[in-house]
Structures are given as C-alpha cells and as structure tokens.
Amino acid sequence: MIEVDDKNFQEKVIEQSKKIFIVVDFWAPWCVPCKIISPILERFEKEYKRKFILAKINVDENKK
C-alpha cells in the first residue's frame, strides 16, 4: 500500500499504472463506508501479492 497526495499522484499512480494495476482508495476520515472498505482492500492487496498496488488518498487533504 502506498499513500499518495495531489503532488505525487501523477508519478505514483498514473506512471506506475503503466507497469502494474493500481487500485485507488479515495477516502476521508469522516466517511463510514470508507472505514468499511479500506480494510478489505488492504487485505486483498496482501492476498494478491504483486498483482496490484493499493494507493490511498485522503480527499480532505487533497482537494485539487
């Protein structure tokens, strides 16, 4: 899992997606559904090692 922001999104998500599948988790601390799905996505990333990268971005902190 990688943490991304609006400054490194191009490099870490867009460019990396040319090499490997990227799943982006757009989340916010107040979002209840996010709190439910995030652990599931993290578990899938561990189970399917090297099949995809989970990129997480906090939408409250990255509003661009």
Tab-separated table of C-alpha atoms in Angstrom:
chain	number	residue	atom	x	y	z
A	1	MET	CA	0.000	0.000	0.000
A	2	ILE	CA	1.180	3.477	-0.794
A	3	GLU	CA	-0.064	6.826	0.445
A	4	VAL	CA	-0.433	9.368	-2.322
A	5	ASP	CA	-1.333	13.041	-2.495
A	6	ASP	CA	-2.027	15.609	-5.165
A	7	LYS	CA	1.713	16.295	-5.506
A	8	ASN	CA	2.823	12.730	-6.253
A	9	PHE	CA	-0.358	11.278	-7.803
A	10	GLN	CA	0.981	11.592	-11.355
A	11	GLU	CA	4.200	9.774	-10.529
A	12	LYS	CA	2.937	7.144	-8.076
A	13	VAL	CA	-0.413	6.321	-9.696
A	14	ILE	CA	-0.540	7.386	-13.337
A	15	GLU	CA	3.033	6.476	-14.257
A	16	GLN	CA	3.105	3.272	-12.168
A	17	SER	CA	-0.176	2.144	-13.737
A	18	LYS	CA	1.739	1.652	-16.979
A	19	LYS	CA	3.619	-1.175	-15.240
A	20	ILE	CA	1.145	-2.639	-12.748
A	21	PHE	CA	-2.558	-2.427	-11.953
A	22	ILE	CA	-3.312	0.328	-9.405
A	23	VAL	CA	-6.423	0.458	-7.221
A	24	VAL	CA	-7.005	3.924	-5.773
A	25	ASP	CA	-8.866	4.242	-2.489
A	26	PHE	CA	-10.264	7.774	-2.240
A	27	TRP	CA	-11.113	8.135	1.447
A	28	ALA	CA	-11.916	10.653	4.178
A	29	PRO	CA	-11.715	10.287	7.965
A	30	TRP	CA	-15.435	11.025	8.375
A	31	CYS	CA	-16.560	8.534	5.687
A	32	VAL	CA	-18.138	5.452	7.276
A	33	PRO	CA	-18.212	3.388	4.042
A	34	CYS	CA	-14.507	4.186	3.596
A	35	LYS	CA	-13.785	2.703	7.022
A	36	ILE	CA	-15.540	-0.471	5.938
A	37	ILE	CA	-13.976	-0.911	2.506
A	38	SER	CA	-10.405	0.200	3.257
A	39	PRO	CA	-9.507	-2.841	5.404
A	40	ILE	CA	-10.996	-5.117	2.749
A	41	LEU	CA	-8.879	-3.517	0.015
A	42	GLU	CA	-5.788	-3.774	2.205
A	43	ARG	CA	-6.481	-7.466	2.821
A	44	PHE	CA	-6.927	-8.095	-0.915
A	45	GLU	CA	-3.632	-6.382	-1.654
A	46	LYS	CA	-1.864	-8.711	0.794
A	47	GLU	CA	-3.644	-11.798	-0.539
A	48	TYR	CA	-2.910	-10.975	-4.187
A	49	LYS	CA	0.752	-10.080	-3.746
A	50	ARG	CA	2.265	-8.260	-6.696
A	51	LYS	CA	-0.989	-8.379	-8.693
A	52	PHE	CA	-1.866	-4.759	-7.892
A	53	ILE	CA	-0.866	-1.825	-5.730
A	54	LEU	CA	-3.319	-0.131	-3.407
A	55	ALA	CA	-2.903	3.643	-3.445
A	56	LYS	CA	-4.743	5.598	-0.755
A	57	ILE	CA	-5.528	9.304	-0.981
A	58	ASN	CA	-7.236	11.395	1.680
A	59	VAL	CA	-9.693	13.593	-0.223
A	60	ASP	CA	-9.979	16.102	2.615
A	61	GLU	CA	-6.265	16.830	2.460
A	62	ASN	CA	-6.033	16.702	-1.361
A	63	LYS	CA	-8.761	18.775	-2.927
A	64	LYS	CA	-7.249	19.501	-6.332
